[in-house]
PDB file of C-alpha atoms in Angstrom:
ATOM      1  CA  UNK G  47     133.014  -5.741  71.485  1.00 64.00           C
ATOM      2  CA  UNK G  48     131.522  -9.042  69.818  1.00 76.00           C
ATOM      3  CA  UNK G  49     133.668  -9.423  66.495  1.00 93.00           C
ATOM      4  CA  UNK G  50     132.446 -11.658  64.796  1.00 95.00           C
ATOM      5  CA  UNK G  51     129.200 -13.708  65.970  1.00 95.00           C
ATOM      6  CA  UNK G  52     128.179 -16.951  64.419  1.00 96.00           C
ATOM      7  CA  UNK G  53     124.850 -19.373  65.399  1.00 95.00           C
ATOM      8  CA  UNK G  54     124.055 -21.822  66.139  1.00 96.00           C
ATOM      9  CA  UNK G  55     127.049 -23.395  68.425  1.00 94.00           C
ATOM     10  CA  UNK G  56     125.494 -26.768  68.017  1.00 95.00           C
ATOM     11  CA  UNK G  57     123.313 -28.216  65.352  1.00 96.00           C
ATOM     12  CA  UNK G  58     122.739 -31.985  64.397  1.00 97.00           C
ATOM     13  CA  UNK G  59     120.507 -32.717  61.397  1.00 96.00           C
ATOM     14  CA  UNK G  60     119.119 -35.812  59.763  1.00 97.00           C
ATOM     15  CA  UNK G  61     120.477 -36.830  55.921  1.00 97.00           C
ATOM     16  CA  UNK G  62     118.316 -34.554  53.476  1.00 97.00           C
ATOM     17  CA  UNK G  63     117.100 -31.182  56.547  1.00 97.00           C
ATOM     18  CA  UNK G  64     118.145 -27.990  55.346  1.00 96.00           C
ATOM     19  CA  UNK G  65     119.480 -25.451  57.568  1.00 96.00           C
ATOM     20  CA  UNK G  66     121.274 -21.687  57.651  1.00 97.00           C
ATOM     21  CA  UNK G  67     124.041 -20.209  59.456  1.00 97.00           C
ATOM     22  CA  UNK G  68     124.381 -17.097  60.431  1.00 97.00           C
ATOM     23  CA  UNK G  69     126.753 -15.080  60.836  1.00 97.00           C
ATOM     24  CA  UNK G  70     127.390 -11.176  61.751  1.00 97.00           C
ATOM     25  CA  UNK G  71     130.420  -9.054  62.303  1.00 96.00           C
ATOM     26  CA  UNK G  72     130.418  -5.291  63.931  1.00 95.00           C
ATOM     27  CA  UNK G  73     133.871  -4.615  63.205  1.00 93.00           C
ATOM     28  CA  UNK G  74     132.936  -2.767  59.351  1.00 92.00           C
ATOM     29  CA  UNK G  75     134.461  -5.536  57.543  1.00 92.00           C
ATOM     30  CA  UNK G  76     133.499  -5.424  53.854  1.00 90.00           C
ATOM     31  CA  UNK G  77     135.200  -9.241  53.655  1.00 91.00           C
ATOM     32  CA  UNK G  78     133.429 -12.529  54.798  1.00 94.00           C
ATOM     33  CA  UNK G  79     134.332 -16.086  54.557  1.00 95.00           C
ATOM     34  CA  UNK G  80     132.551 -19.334  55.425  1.00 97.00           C
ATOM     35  CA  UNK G  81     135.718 -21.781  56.312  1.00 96.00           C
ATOM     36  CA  UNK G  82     134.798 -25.665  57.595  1.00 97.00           C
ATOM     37  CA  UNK G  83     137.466 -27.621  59.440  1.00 95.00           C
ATOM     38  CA  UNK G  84     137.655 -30.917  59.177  1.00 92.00           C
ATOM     39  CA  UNK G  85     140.597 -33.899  61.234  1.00 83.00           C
ATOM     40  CA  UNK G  86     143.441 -34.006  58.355  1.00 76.00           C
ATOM     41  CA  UNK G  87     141.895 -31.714  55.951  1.00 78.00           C
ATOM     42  CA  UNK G  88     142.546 -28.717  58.038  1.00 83.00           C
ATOM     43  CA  UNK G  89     140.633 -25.026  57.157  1.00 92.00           C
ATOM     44  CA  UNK G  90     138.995 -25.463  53.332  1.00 93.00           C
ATOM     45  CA  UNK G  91     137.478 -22.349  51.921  1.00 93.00           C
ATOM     46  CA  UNK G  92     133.614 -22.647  51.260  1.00 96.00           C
ATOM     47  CA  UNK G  93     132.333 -19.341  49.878  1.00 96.00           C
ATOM     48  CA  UNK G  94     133.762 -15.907  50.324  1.00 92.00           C
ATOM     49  CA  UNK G  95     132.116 -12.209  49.826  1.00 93.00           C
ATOM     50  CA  UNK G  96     134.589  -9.655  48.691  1.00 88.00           C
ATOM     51  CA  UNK G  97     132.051  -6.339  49.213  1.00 87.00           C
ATOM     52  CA  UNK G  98     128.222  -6.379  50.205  1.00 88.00           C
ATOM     53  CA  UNK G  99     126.545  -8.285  47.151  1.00 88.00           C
ATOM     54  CA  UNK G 100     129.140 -10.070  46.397  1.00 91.00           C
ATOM     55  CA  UNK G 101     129.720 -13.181  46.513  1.00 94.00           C
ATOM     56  CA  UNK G 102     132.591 -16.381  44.787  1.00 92.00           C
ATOM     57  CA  UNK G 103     132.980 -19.722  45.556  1.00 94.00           C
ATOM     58  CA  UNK G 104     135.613 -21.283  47.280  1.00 91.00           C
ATOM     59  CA  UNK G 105     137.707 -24.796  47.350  1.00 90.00           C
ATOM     60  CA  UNK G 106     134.655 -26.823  48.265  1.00 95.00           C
ATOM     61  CA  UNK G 107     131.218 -25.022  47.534  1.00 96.00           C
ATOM     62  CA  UNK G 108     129.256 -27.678  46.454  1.00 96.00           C
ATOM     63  CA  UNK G 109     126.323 -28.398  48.314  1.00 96.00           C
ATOM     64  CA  UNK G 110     126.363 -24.766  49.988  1.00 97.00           C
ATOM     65  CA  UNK G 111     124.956 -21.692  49.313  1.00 97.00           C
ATOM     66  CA  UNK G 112     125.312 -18.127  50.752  1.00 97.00           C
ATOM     67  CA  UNK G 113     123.615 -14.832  51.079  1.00 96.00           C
ATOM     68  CA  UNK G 114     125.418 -11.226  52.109  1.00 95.00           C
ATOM     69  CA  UNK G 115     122.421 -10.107  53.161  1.00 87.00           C
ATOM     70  CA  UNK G 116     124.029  -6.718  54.155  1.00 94.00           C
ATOM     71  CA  UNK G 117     127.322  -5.733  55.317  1.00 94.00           C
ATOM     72  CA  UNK G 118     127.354  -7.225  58.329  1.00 96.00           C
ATOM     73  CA  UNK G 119     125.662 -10.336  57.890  1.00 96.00           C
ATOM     74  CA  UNK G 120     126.852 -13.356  56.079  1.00 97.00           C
ATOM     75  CA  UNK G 121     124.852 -16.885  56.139  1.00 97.00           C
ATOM     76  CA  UNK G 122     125.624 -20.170  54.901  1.00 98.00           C
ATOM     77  CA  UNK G 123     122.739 -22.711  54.150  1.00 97.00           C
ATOM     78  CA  UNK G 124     122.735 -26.264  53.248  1.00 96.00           C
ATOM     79  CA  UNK G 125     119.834 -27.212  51.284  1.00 93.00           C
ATOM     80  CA  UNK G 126     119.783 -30.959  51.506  1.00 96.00           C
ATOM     81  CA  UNK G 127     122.498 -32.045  54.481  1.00 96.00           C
ATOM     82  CA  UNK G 128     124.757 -34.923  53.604  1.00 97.00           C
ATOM     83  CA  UNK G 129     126.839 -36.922  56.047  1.00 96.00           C
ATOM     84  CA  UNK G 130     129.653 -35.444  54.381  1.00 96.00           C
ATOM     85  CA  UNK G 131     128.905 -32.248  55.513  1.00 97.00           C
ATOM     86  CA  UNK G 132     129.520 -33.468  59.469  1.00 97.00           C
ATOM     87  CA  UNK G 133     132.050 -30.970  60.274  1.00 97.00           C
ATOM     88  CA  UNK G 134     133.214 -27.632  61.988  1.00 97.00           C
ATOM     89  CA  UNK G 135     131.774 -24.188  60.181  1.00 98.00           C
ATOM     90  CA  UNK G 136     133.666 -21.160  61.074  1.00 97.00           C
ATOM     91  CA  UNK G 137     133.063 -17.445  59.792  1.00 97.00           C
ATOM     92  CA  UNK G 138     135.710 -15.057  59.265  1.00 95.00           C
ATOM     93  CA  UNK G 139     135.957 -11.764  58.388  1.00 94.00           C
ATOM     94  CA  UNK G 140     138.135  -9.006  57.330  1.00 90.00           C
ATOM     95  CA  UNK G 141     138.990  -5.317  56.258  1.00 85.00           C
ATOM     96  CA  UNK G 142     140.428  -6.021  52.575  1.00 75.00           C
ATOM     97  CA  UNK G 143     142.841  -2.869  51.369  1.00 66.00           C
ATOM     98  CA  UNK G 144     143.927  -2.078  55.058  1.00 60.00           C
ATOM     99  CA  UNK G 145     145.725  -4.948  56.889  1.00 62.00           C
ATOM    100  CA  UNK G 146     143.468  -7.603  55.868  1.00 75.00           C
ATOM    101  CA  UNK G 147     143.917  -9.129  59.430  1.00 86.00           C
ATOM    102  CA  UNK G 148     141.120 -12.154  59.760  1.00 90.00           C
ATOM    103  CA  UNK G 149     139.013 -12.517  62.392  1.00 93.00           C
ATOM    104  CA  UNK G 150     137.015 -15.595  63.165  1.00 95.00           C
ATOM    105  CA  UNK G 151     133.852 -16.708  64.721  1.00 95.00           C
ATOM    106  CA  UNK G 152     133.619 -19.446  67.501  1.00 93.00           C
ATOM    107  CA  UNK G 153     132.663 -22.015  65.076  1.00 95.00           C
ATOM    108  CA  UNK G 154     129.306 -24.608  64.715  1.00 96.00           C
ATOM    109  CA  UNK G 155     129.884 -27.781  65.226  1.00 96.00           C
ATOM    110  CA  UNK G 156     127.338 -29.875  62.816  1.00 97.00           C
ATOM    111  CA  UNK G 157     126.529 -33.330  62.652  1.00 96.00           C
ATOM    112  CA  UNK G 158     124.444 -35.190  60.077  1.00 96.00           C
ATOM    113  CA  UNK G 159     122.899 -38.072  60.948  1.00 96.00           C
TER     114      UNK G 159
ATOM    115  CA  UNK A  21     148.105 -23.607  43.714  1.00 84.00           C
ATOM    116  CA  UNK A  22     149.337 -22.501  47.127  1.00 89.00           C
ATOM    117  CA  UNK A  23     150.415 -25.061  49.446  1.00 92.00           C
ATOM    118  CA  UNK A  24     151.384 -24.343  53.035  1.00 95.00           C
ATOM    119  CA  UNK A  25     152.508 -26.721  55.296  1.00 96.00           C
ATOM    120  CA  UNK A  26     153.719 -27.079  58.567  1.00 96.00           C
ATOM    121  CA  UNK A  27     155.831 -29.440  60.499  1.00 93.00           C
ATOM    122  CA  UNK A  28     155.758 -31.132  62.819  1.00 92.00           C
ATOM    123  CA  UNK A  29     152.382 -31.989  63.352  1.00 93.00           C
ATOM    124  CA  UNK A  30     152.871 -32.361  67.338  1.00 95.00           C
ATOM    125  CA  UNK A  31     155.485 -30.972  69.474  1.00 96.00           C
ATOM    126  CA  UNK A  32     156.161 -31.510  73.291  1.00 97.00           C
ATOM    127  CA  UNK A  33     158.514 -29.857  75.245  1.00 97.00           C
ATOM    128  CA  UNK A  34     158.722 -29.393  79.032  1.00 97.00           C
ATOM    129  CA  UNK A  35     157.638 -26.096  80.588  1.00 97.00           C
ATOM    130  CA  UNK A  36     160.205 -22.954  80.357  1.00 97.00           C
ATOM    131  CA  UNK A  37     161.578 -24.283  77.032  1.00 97.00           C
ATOM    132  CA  UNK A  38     161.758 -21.765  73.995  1.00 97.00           C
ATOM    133  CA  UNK A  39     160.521 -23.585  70.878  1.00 96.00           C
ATOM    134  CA  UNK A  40     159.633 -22.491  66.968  1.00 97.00           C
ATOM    135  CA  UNK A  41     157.091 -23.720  64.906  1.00 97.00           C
ATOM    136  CA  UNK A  42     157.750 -23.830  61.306  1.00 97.00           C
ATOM    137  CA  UNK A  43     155.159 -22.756  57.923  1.00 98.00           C
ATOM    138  CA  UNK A  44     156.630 -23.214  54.582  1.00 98.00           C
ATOM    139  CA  UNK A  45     154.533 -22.285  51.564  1.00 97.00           C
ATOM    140  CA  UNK A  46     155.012 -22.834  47.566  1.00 96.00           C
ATOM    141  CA  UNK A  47     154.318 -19.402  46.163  1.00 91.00           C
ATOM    142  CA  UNK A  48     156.195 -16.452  47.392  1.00 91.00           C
ATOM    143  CA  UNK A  49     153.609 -13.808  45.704  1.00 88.00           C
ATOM    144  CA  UNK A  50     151.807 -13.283  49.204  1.00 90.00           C
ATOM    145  CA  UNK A  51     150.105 -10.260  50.607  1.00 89.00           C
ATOM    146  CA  UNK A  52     150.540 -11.466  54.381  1.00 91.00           C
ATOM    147  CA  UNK A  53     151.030 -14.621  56.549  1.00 95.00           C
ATOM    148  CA  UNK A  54     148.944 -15.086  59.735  1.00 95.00           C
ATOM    149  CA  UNK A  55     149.314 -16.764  63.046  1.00 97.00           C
ATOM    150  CA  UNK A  56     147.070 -18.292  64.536  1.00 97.00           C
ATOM    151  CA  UNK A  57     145.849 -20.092  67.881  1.00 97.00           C
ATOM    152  CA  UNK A  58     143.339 -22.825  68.213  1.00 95.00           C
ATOM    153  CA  UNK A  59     142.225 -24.021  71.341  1.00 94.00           C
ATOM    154  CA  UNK A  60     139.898 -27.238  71.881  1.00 89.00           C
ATOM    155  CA  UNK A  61     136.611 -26.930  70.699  1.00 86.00           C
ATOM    156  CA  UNK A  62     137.082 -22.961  69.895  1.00 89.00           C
ATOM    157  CA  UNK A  63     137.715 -20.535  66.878  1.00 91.00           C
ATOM    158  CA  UNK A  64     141.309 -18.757  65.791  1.00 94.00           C
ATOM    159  CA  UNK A  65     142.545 -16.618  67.563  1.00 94.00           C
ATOM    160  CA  UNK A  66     145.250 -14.302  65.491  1.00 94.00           C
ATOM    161  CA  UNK A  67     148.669 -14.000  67.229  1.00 96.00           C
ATOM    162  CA  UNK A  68     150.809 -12.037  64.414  1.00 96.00           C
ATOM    163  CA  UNK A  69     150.200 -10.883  61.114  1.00 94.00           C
ATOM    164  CA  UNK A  70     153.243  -9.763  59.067  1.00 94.00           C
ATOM    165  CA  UNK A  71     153.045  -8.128  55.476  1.00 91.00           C
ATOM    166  CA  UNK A  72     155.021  -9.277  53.051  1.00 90.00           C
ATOM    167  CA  UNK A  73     157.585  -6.146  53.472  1.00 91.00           C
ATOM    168  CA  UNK A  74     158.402  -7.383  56.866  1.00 93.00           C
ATOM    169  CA  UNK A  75     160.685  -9.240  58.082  1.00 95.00           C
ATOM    170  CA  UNK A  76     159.252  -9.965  61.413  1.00 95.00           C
ATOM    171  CA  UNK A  77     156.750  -9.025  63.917  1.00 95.00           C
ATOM    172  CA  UNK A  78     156.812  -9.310  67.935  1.00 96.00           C
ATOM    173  CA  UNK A  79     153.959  -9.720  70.721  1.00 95.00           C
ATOM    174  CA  UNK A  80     155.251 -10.551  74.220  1.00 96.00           C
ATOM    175  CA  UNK A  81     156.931 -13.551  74.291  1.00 97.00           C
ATOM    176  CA  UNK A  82     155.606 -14.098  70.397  1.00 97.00           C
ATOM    177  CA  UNK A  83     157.983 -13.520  67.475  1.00 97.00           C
ATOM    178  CA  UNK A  84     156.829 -14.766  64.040  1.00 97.00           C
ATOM    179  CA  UNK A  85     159.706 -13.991  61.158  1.00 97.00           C
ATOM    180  CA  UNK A  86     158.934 -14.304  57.295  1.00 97.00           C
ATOM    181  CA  UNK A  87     161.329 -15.236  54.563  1.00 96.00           C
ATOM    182  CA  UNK A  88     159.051 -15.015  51.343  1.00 93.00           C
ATOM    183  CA  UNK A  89     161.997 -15.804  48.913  1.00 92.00           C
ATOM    184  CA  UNK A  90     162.423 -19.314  50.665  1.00 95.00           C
ATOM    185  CA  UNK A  91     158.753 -19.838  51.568  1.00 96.00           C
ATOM    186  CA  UNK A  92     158.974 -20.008  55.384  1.00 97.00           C
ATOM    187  CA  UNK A  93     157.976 -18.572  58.461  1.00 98.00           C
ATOM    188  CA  UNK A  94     158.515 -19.136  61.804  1.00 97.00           C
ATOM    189  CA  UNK A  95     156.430 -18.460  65.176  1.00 97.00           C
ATOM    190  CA  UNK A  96     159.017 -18.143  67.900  1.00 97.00           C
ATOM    191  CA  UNK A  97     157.856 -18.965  71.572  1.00 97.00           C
ATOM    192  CA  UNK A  98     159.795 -17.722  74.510  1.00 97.00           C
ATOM    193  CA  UNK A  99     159.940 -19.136  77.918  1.00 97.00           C
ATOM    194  CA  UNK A 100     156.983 -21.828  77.030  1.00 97.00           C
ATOM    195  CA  UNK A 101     153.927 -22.162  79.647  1.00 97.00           C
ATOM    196  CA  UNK A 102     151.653 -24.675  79.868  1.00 97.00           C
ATOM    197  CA  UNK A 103     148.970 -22.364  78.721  1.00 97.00           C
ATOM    198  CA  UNK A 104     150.522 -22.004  75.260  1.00 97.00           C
ATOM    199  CA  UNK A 105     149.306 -25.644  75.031  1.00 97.00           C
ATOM    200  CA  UNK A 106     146.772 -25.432  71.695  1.00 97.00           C
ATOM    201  CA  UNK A 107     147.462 -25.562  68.079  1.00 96.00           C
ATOM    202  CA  UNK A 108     149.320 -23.164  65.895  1.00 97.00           C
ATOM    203  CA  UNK A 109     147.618 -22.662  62.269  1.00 96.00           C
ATOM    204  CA  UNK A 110     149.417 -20.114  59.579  1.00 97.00           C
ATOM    205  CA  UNK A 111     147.471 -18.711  56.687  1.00 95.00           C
ATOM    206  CA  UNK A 112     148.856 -17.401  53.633  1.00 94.00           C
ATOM    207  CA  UNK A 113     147.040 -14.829  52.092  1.00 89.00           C
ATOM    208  CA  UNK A 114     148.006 -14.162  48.439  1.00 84.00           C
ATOM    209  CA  UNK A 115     148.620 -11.123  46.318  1.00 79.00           C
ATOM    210  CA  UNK A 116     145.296 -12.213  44.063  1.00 70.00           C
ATOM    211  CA  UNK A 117     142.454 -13.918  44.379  1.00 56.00           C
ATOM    212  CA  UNK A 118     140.842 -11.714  47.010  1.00 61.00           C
ATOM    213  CA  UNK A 119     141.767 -13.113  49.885  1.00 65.00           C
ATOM    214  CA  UNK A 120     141.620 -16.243  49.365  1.00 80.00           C
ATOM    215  CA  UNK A 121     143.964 -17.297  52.696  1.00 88.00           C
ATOM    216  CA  UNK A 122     145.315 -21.142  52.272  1.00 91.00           C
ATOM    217  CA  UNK A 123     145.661 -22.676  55.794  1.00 94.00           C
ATOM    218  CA  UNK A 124     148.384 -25.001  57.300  1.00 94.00           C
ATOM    219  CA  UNK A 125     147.013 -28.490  59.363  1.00 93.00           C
ATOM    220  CA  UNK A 126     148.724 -26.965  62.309  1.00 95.00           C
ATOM    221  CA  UNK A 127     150.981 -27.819  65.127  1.00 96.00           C
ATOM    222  CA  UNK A 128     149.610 -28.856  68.141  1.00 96.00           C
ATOM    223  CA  UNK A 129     151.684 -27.968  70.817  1.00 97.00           C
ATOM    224  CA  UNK A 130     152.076 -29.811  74.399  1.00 97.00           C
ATOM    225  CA  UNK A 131     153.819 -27.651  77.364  1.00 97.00           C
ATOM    226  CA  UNK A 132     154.232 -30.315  80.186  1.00 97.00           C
ATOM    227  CA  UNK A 133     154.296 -28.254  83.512  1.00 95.00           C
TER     228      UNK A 133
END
């Protein structure tokens, strides 16, 4: 039983790379969330997908963008990586209309250099 | 805007002790409020998840209570061990917006053997 399944663990980038991602869930979730974590600032809200091609920004989207490229798969990409975006990138998901419970990936932790 | 917070920050207690955590929140128009576990360097891990009907909900040695007219829950931990050492996030999820969960900072808990 995986839940929710996020890669890479690991990533470190240079100012101005561009990566994605991923992120899957085998639980039928229709709700998906890309959450980063920062010391202080706790869990912030990137982007969120309500159904399958859906898709709203959160409290900090800028810089992001996402694709629900079906219902189980959710990615997050960062066209041109800024320091600021050194942080911890978890996925979450959830069964909206039942009890919503949330369920979360084990993170990727990103640095940009 | 919804605003949870919890306090304190860090809590210590020696091993056996029963302890509560505390989660306030500004808006009382919530669909749920989850409990969460962190551990170092890993993803959430949900402990309790109450609906905003309940009063309380139980797990082992777990009890997390909810009292949405004064904006506070509490995680109740029985007979601490030093395994319950991590930190202790809640998440509001409200009535609108989708869910749209605001997060607490946390309480990072220390159970001294």
């Amino acid at each position: 039983n995986a839940g929710v399944t996020q890669t890479p663990k690991f990533q470190v980038l240079k100012t101005g790379q561009s990566m994605t991602l991923q992120c899957a869930q085998d639980m039928n979730h229709n709700s998906m969330y890309w959450y980063r974590q920062d010391p202080g600032m706790g869990l912030r809200l990137i982007y969120y997908s309500a159904s399958e091609g859906t898709t709203d920004k959160g409290e900090v989207p800028n810089g992001y963008n996402v694709s629900r490229l079906n219902k189980r798969e959710f990615s997050l990409r960062l066209e041109s990586a800024a320091p600021s975006q050194t942080s911890v990138y978890f996925c979450a998901s959830a069964r909206i209309a039942t009890n919503e419970k949330l369920f979360f990936g084990s993170g990727t932790q990103l640095s940009v250099l | 805007k919804q605003e949870v917070t919890q306090i304190p920050a860090a809590l210590s207690v020696p091993e056996g002790e029963n302890l509560v955590l505390n989660c306030s929140f500004t808006d009382s128009a919530i669909y749920n409020l989850q409990w969460f576990r962190q551990d170092p360097g890993k993803g959430l891990t949900s402990l309790l998840l109450i609906q905003s009907s309940q009063r309380e909900q139980t797990s082992g040695r777990l009890n997390a209570s909810l009292d949405k007219s004064s904006g506070r829950s509490t995680l109740y931990i029985a007979a601490s061990q030093p395994g319950d050492s991590a930190t202790y996030l809640c998440a509001v999820r409200p009535n609108t917006n989708a869910g749209k969960s605001t997060f607490g900072d946390g309480t990072t808990l220390t159970v001294k053997p």
